[in-house]
Amino acid sequence: MTILMSNNSIVIESQNLSKSLPVSTGEKLHILNNISLVVEQGESVAITGTSGSGKTTLLGLLAGLDVPSEGKVSLLKKELTELDEDQRAALRLSKVGFVFQSFHLMDNLTALENVMLPLELDRQSGLKLPEIRQRASEALNQVGLGERLTHLPTQLSGGEQQRVALARAFVTKPSVLFADEPTGNLDSNTGDEIIELLFAMQKESNTTLVLVTHDDDLAEKCQTHYKLVNGVLAL
Amino acid sequence: MISLLQQFLIQTKRFWRLAETRLLFLALLVAVVAVTSVGFFTDRADRAMNVQATQLLGGDMVIVSTRPIDDSYMEEAEKRGLSTASTVSFRSMVSRGEKFQLAQVKAVSDKYPLHGEIETSAVSGGVTKATRIDTLADNEIIADNKLFVSLGTGAGDSVQLGKSQKVLAKIINKMPDQASNAFQFAPTLIMPLAQLPETGLLTAASRANYSFLFAGNEAQIDSFRSWLKPRLTRSEKIRTLEDGMPAIQQALQRGQRFLKMAALLAVILAGAGIALSSYSLTRHETSAVAVLKTMGASRWQVTKHYLSQLLIVALIAGIVGSILGFFIQFFLASYLQDFIGQELPSTGWMPVWVGLLTAQVLVIGFSAPHLLQLVKTAPVQILQRASSASKAPLLLPFISLSLSVLGLMWLQTADIKLSLYLLVAVMIALAVFWVCALLLLKLIRKLGERWHLPKANRRMALMVVVFGVGLFSLLLLTTLRSDLIDRWQASLPEGAPNHFLINIQPNEVQPLKELLAKDNTEAPIYPMVRGRLVEVNDKAISPYDAKYAENQRAQRLLTREFNLSASAEMPEGNMITAGKWFEKGAQSGFSMEQGIADNLGVKMGDKLTFDIAGQRIVETITSMRTVQWDSMKPNFFVLAAPQAFDNYPKTFITSIYLDESKPEVLPNLIKKFPSVTDIDISAILTQVRDLINKAAFAVQGIFLFTLVAGVVVLFAALQSQKALRRKELAILKSLGANRAYLRRNLILEFAMIGGLAGFLAAVLALIAGNVAAYQLFELTPQFNLGLIILGTALGAVLVSIAGYLNVRGLLSVVPVSLFR
């Protein structure tokens, strides 16, 4: 059980978080039970567990992509259970980044356009199109794809697609980055390269990292490593 | 602002990269091209038909009266910039020496006619030239050939008309206003209005018909009509195209109804294509929306993004489609030019607006439910391995689709009743298709096990419904089109009667029949008795009865005498709608035309009393009929049992075809039967035939668009399932299926889908076509087995080819793609 702290550096905090789903028999399937954790600014946290252990569900709850059945979760000092879907979206805007196992790039957008997307969504930033384009190409340069700006995802390899996804995730300089099995669809060499890049970028921008994986070696690279067994969290 | 526009253009460019967007655009484009080209085309054809109809009338609007008409109307019309002309017509005797002939004198002002021309020649059958009234010399008049024949004169001879001597200058071959005067017995004589006073024929007590003719643009005429209406006296009536020309009007209405329906089916078909493309787009974009939401996009941002993109796609499709539509109709119209032999009026802007609006309605109505579903996508779906569109409630798409289909139908037909009727028909057809498709596929599943056919599934049922509806529209249109054209041509075939013979005396009936038989001309001869309807169920009725207060037609019917007739056989083209036709030997009963019965508010079993020159005949209505008014044969509102009028004063009437190559037949006939009056309707027939030819061509042209729309739907349906099929083929390949096996299975599956869809479509089109033919076009129902065979074969072949071409590329899919 993690001790709950209360200071200014806390980025994510959950209290007795539970998630259950109704099943056809009328009973409830408990996926997560009383999860409480705290993540501080700049910290890297790994959550591991076997298939079906609920690690992706936990990631979704912490990022405000889903709502818990019970308990509380706060992200960037905002109590997520008190916000509606659009308010949660507004919170994620430019402050939260994601990296997915299946990359999830828009297949009708070029690499550059994919990276420009989160900046374009944030109207509050007041950035003009040339600036957006500039920042997106810098981000792609950073991941080594400066020459592939106009390529569509179908013209890129898996590793390259994940690099674009990393550039997209970091282009807004987010406070928190959630990564769901970021190397799950890649061979081990490419996977290692991506992880190296991910940690380098995380450190550089002092971004908090919450990483879900079934790979214990990868998890060990994080400062904190939680294990999820039968919906219950353990260090 | 510039940056916003720039942003918008960038978004549109990105949206365009989606294959689904391009397919959606194509479906929209076809809909708009169909709607606008049909719109432009019907607009012009309509106006051409109207031009022709106004030529028959002699102007755009005519006021008629039995008293001199107030000159202030004329002054007001001229102030408003309208062209005007006036006529006075009355009967008068014309003589030359010992010979006298009653003529219908028409004194006309210089500008008469405002539309159309008076065509004359110097001798009968000579070279025809357009003649203007102001080119006639001071004492010259012109007249029908009949007047020349009966007075035994030639062009240039003098005749006595009232107090003055006139020169019969030319023979009138064709003149406006002929249609409404078809039943005028006396030959027409036209003279300049300025010459009228010197004849001394017209006094205050004379019975004459006065008319003012007006011509101008539509807006001028409409506004003048509004000014005029409240000022008209009881005796002054506005005459429109509908009056006195039921034959032309009916042909026009039938043609226009068909054109509207054809355009409508093209739109509905395209709508199906749009719904399918939107469905594919939604499926494709589900994960994109989830990603956008994880990045912090709000529901409003997502809605705005997709809605604006869809609307801009619709706008572009609307503009490009309108331009294409304009050029296509231009091509059609220039081809049509030779057909018509006259300049088509220019196009209006209306079809463009209709096209643009259609695109927007289509995209909102058919895509909106999918879009709402898309916006609802939960961001957490992105973390779930199989992200899929959430289950949509069915009510919203149902309401949205129904309302937009209804809206589009209304936009096309401007007829809410017809639109509702079609909407219900489409819904029933869909439900029937779905149920039949499931049942048939179940049967095939059983047979399939034995014959190793592709497994029937729900996806196949959906494809059967989609293709079925497309083929249904095409087959329905094909049947109606050929029915309609056949029927038109059959109603006025070469050799259709072109002369009416009236005033045949009872003792002349037999000899006339014999004479006609010699010329191989046989036609039924009907007695004709003129009677006024005075009582219904023994109660006196009058045009002033309260129940007819708002019914001008009924008032007119009750003030004039009906032409009653009697017949043992039901006249050709009539159809019983209630009761039974007279049995052999029947001596009592009336058979009434349905329309007039509705107008007068009488029904089966009512007792009608007619006053025939002081004698009364009382009979009960034993049957109701519809009458084909455009048959150019004698038609009667009321027919009695065969011997009903034996003891009443009567004359007889018949209609015959006289070959123009035998000009001697008619004078011989008139010489033998001097009391018989001939009414020559060949000029009207030519005009009606012209109209029919034009309308038939228009129908063919519009049918093509529906065909194209159908093909787009076919591709949209195939495209919407492409991703799924790719996966399936990859799995089958990974399990060891070779290309030949997959090819055979695909073709077999498509043939099955197409054959089933075609079979169902043909059966339903046959039913719907007969109902529509009967309800809308008053055509006789018929069963056509050939259509079912054609439908099944067409469906199987068409869908196999299109389906195979669409998925052919997928046969080379590599199984490893499954792991990507």
Coordinates of N, CA and C in Angstrom, one line a residue, chain A residues 56 59-60 64-66 84-86 89-90 92-94 96 98 100-102 104 106-110 113-114 116-118 120-123 128-129 132-133 152 168 180-181 185, chain B residues 3-4 6-7 10-11 13-18 284-285 287-289 291-301 304 306 375-380 382-385 387 819-820:
Chain A
T56 N -4.2 -2.0 -18.4 CA -4.7 -1.0 -19.4 C -5.9 -0.3 -18.8
L59 N -4.6 2.3 -16.6 CA -4.1 3.4 -17.3 C -5.2 4.4 -17.8
G60 N -6.2 3.8 -18.4 CA -7.4 4.6 -18.9 C -8.0 5.4 -17.8
G64 N -8.0 9.6 -17.3 CA -9.3 10.2 -17.5 C -10.0 9.8 -18.8
L65 N -9.5 8.7 -19.4 CA -10.2 8.2 -20.6 C -11.4 7.5 -20.2
D66 N -11.5 7.0 -19.0 CA -12.7 6.2 -18.5 C -13.0 6.7 -17.1
D84 N -16.8 16.2 -16.4 CA -17.5 15.5 -17.5 C -16.5 15.2 -18.6
E85 N -17.0 14.5 -19.6 CA -16.0 14.0 -20.7 C -15.2 15.2 -21.3
D86 N -16.0 16.3 -21.6 CA -15.3 17.4 -22.3 C -14.3 18.1 -21.4
A89 N -11.3 16.1 -21.3 CA -10.6 16.3 -22.5 C -9.8 17.6 -22.5
A90 N -10.4 18.6 -21.9 CA -9.7 19.9 -21.9 C -8.5 19.8 -21.0
R92 N -6.6 17.2 -20.6 CA -5.6 16.4 -21.3 C -4.9 17.3 -22.4
L93 N -5.7 18.2 -22.9 CA -5.2 19.1 -24.0 C -3.9 19.7 -23.7
S94 N -2.9 19.4 -24.4 CA -1.5 19.9 -24.4 C -0.7 19.6 -23.1
V96 N -1.2 16.3 -21.5 CA -1.1 14.9 -21.4 C -0.7 14.3 -22.8
F98 N 0.1 10.7 -25.2 CA -0.1 9.2 -25.2 C 0.8 8.5 -26.2
F100 N 0.8 4.6 -27.9 CA 0.0 3.4 -27.9 C 0.8 2.2 -28.6
Q101 N 0.4 1.0 -28.2 CA 1.0 -0.2 -28.8 C 0.8 -0.2 -30.3
S102 N -0.4 0.2 -30.8 CA -0.7 0.1 -32.3 C -0.4 1.5 -32.9
H104 N -1.5 4.2 -33.6 CA -2.7 5.0 -33.8 C -2.4 6.3 -34.4
M106 N -3.0 8.8 -37.7 CA -4.1 9.0 -38.6 C -3.5 8.6 -40.0
D107 N -4.1 7.6 -40.7 CA -3.5 7.2 -41.9 C -3.7 8.1 -43.1
N108 N -4.6 9.1 -42.9 CA -4.7 10.1 -44.0 C -3.9 11.3 -43.9
L109 N -3.1 11.3 -42.7 CA -2.2 12.5 -42.5 C -0.7 12.1 -42.6
T110 N 0.1 13.0 -43.1 CA 1.5 12.8 -43.2 C 2.1 12.8 -41.8
E113 N 1.9 16.2 -40.4 CA 0.5 16.5 -40.0 C 0.0 15.8 -38.7
N114 N 0.5 14.6 -38.6 CA 0.1 13.8 -37.4 C 0.7 14.5 -36.1
M116 N 1.5 17.7 -35.9 CA 0.9 19.0 -35.8 C -0.4 18.9 -35.1
L117 N -1.1 17.8 -35.2 CA -2.5 17.6 -34.7 C -2.7 18.1 -33.3
P118 N -2.0 17.7 -32.3 CA -2.3 18.1 -30.9 C -2.1 19.6 -30.7
E120 N -2.6 21.8 -33.1 CA -3.8 22.5 -33.8 C -5.0 22.4 -32.9
L121 N -5.1 21.3 -32.2 CA -6.4 21.2 -31.3 C -6.4 22.2 -30.2
D122 N -5.2 22.6 -29.7 CA -5.2 23.6 -28.6 C -5.2 25.0 -29.1
R123 N -6.5 25.5 -29.3 CA -6.7 26.8 -29.8 C -6.2 27.9 -28.8
K128 N 0.4 30.2 -34.3 CA 0.0 30.3 -35.7 C 0.5 29.1 -36.5
L129 N -0.1 28.9 -37.6 CA 0.2 27.7 -38.4 C 1.7 27.5 -38.7
I132 N 3.3 26.2 -35.6 CA 2.9 24.8 -35.3 C 3.8 23.9 -36.2
R133 N 3.9 24.3 -37.5 CA 4.6 23.5 -38.4 C 6.1 23.4 -38.0
L152 N 3.3 9.3 -45.6 CA 2.1 8.8 -44.9 C 2.4 7.6 -44.0
R168 N 4.7 13.1 -31.7 CA 3.3 13.6 -31.5 C 3.0 13.8 -30.0
D180 N 1.1 2.9 -23.5 CA 0.5 1.6 -23.3 C 1.2 0.6 -24.2
E181 N 2.0 -0.3 -23.6 CA 2.8 -1.3 -24.3 C 3.5 -0.7 -25.5
N185 N 4.3 -3.9 -30.4 CA 4.2 -4.3 -31.9 C 5.5 -4.2 -32.6
Chain B
S3 N -5.9 32.9 -41.8 CA -5.4 31.7 -41.1 C -6.5 30.7 -40.9
L4 N -7.7 31.2 -40.6 CA -8.8 30.3 -40.4 C -9.2 29.5 -41.7
Q6 N -7.2 29.2 -44.2 CA -6.0 28.3 -44.5 C -6.2 27.0 -43.8
Q7 N -6.5 27.1 -42.5 CA -6.7 25.9 -41.6 C -7.7 25.0 -42.2
I10 N -6.6 23.2 -45.3 CA -5.7 22.1 -44.9 C -6.5 20.9 -44.4
Q11 N -7.5 21.2 -43.5 CA -8.3 20.1 -43.0 C -9.0 19.4 -44.2
K13 N -8.1 19.2 -47.3 CA -7.1 18.4 -48.0 C -6.9 17.1 -47.4
R14 N -6.7 17.1 -46.0 CA -6.5 15.9 -45.2 C -7.6 14.9 -45.3
F15 N -8.9 15.5 -45.2 CA -10.1 14.7 -45.2 C -10.2 14.0 -46.6
W16 N -9.8 14.7 -47.6 CA -9.9 14.2 -49.0 C -9.1 12.9 -49.2
R17 N -8.0 12.8 -48.4 CA -7.1 11.7 -48.5 C -7.8 10.4 -48.1
L18 N -8.9 10.5 -47.4 CA -9.6 9.2 -47.0 C -10.4 8.7 -48.2
H284 N -14.1 3.7 -40.2 CA -12.7 4.0 -40.3 C -12.2 5.0 -39.3
E285 N -13.1 6.0 -39.0 CA -12.6 7.2 -38.2 C -12.8 6.9 -36.7
S287 N -11.3 5.0 -34.5 CA -10.1 5.1 -33.7 C -9.5 6.4 -33.8
A288 N -9.7 7.1 -35.0 CA -9.1 8.5 -35.1 C -9.8 9.4 -34.1
V289 N -11.1 9.2 -33.9 CA -11.8 10.1 -33.0 C -11.3 9.8 -31.5
V291 N -8.4 8.7 -30.7 CA -7.1 9.4 -30.5 C -7.2 10.9 -30.3
L292 N -8.1 11.5 -31.1 CA -8.3 12.9 -31.0 C -8.8 13.3 -29.6
K293 N -9.6 12.4 -29.0 CA -10.2 12.7 -27.7 C -9.1 12.5 -26.6
T294 N -8.2 11.5 -26.8 CA -7.2 11.3 -25.8 C -6.2 12.5 -25.9
M295 N -6.2 13.2 -27.0 CA -5.3 14.4 -27.1 C -6.0 15.6 -26.5
G296 N -7.3 15.4 -26.2 CA -8.0 16.5 -25.5 C -9.0 17.2 -26.4
A297 N -9.4 16.6 -27.5 CA -10.4 17.2 -28.3 C -11.8 17.0 -27.7
S298 N -12.6 18.1 -27.6 CA -13.9 18.0 -27.0 C -14.9 17.4 -28.0
R299 N -16.0 17.0 -27.5 CA -17.1 16.5 -28.4 C -17.4 17.5 -29.5
W300 N -17.5 18.8 -29.1 CA -17.9 19.9 -30.0 C -16.8 20.0 -31.1
Q301 N -15.5 19.9 -30.6 CA -14.5 20.1 -31.6 C -14.6 18.9 -32.7
K304 N -17.6 19.5 -34.9 CA -17.4 20.7 -35.8 C -16.4 20.2 -36.9
Y306 N -15.8 17.1 -38.2 CA -16.4 16.2 -39.2 C -17.6 16.9 -39.9
V375 N -19.1 10.8 -32.8 CA -18.7 11.8 -31.8 C -18.8 11.1 -30.4
K376 N -19.7 10.2 -30.3 CA -19.9 9.5 -29.0 C -18.7 8.5 -28.6
T377 N -17.9 8.3 -29.6 CA -16.8 7.3 -29.4 C -16.0 7.6 -28.1
A378 N -15.9 6.7 -27.2 CA -15.3 6.9 -25.9 C -13.7 6.9 -26.1
P379 N -13.0 7.8 -25.5 CA -11.5 7.8 -25.7 C -10.9 6.5 -25.3
V380 N -11.5 5.8 -24.3 CA -10.9 4.6 -23.7 C -10.9 3.5 -24.8
I382 N -9.6 3.5 -27.4 CA -8.3 3.4 -28.1 C -7.4 2.4 -27.4
L383 N -7.7 2.1 -26.1 CA -6.8 1.2 -25.3 C -7.3 -0.2 -25.5
Q384 N -8.6 -0.3 -25.9 CA -9.2 -1.7 -26.1 C -8.7 -2.2 -27.5
R385 N -8.2 -3.4 -27.5 CA -7.6 -3.9 -28.7 C -8.5 -3.8 -29.9
S387 N -11.0 -1.9 -31.2 CA -11.8 -0.7 -31.1 C -12.9 -0.8 -32.2
F819 N -1.0 -9.9 -39.2 CA -0.2 -9.6 -38.0 C 0.2 -8.2 -37.8
R820 N -0.2 -7.4 -38.8 CA 0.3 -6.0 -38.7 C -0.8 -5.2 -37.9

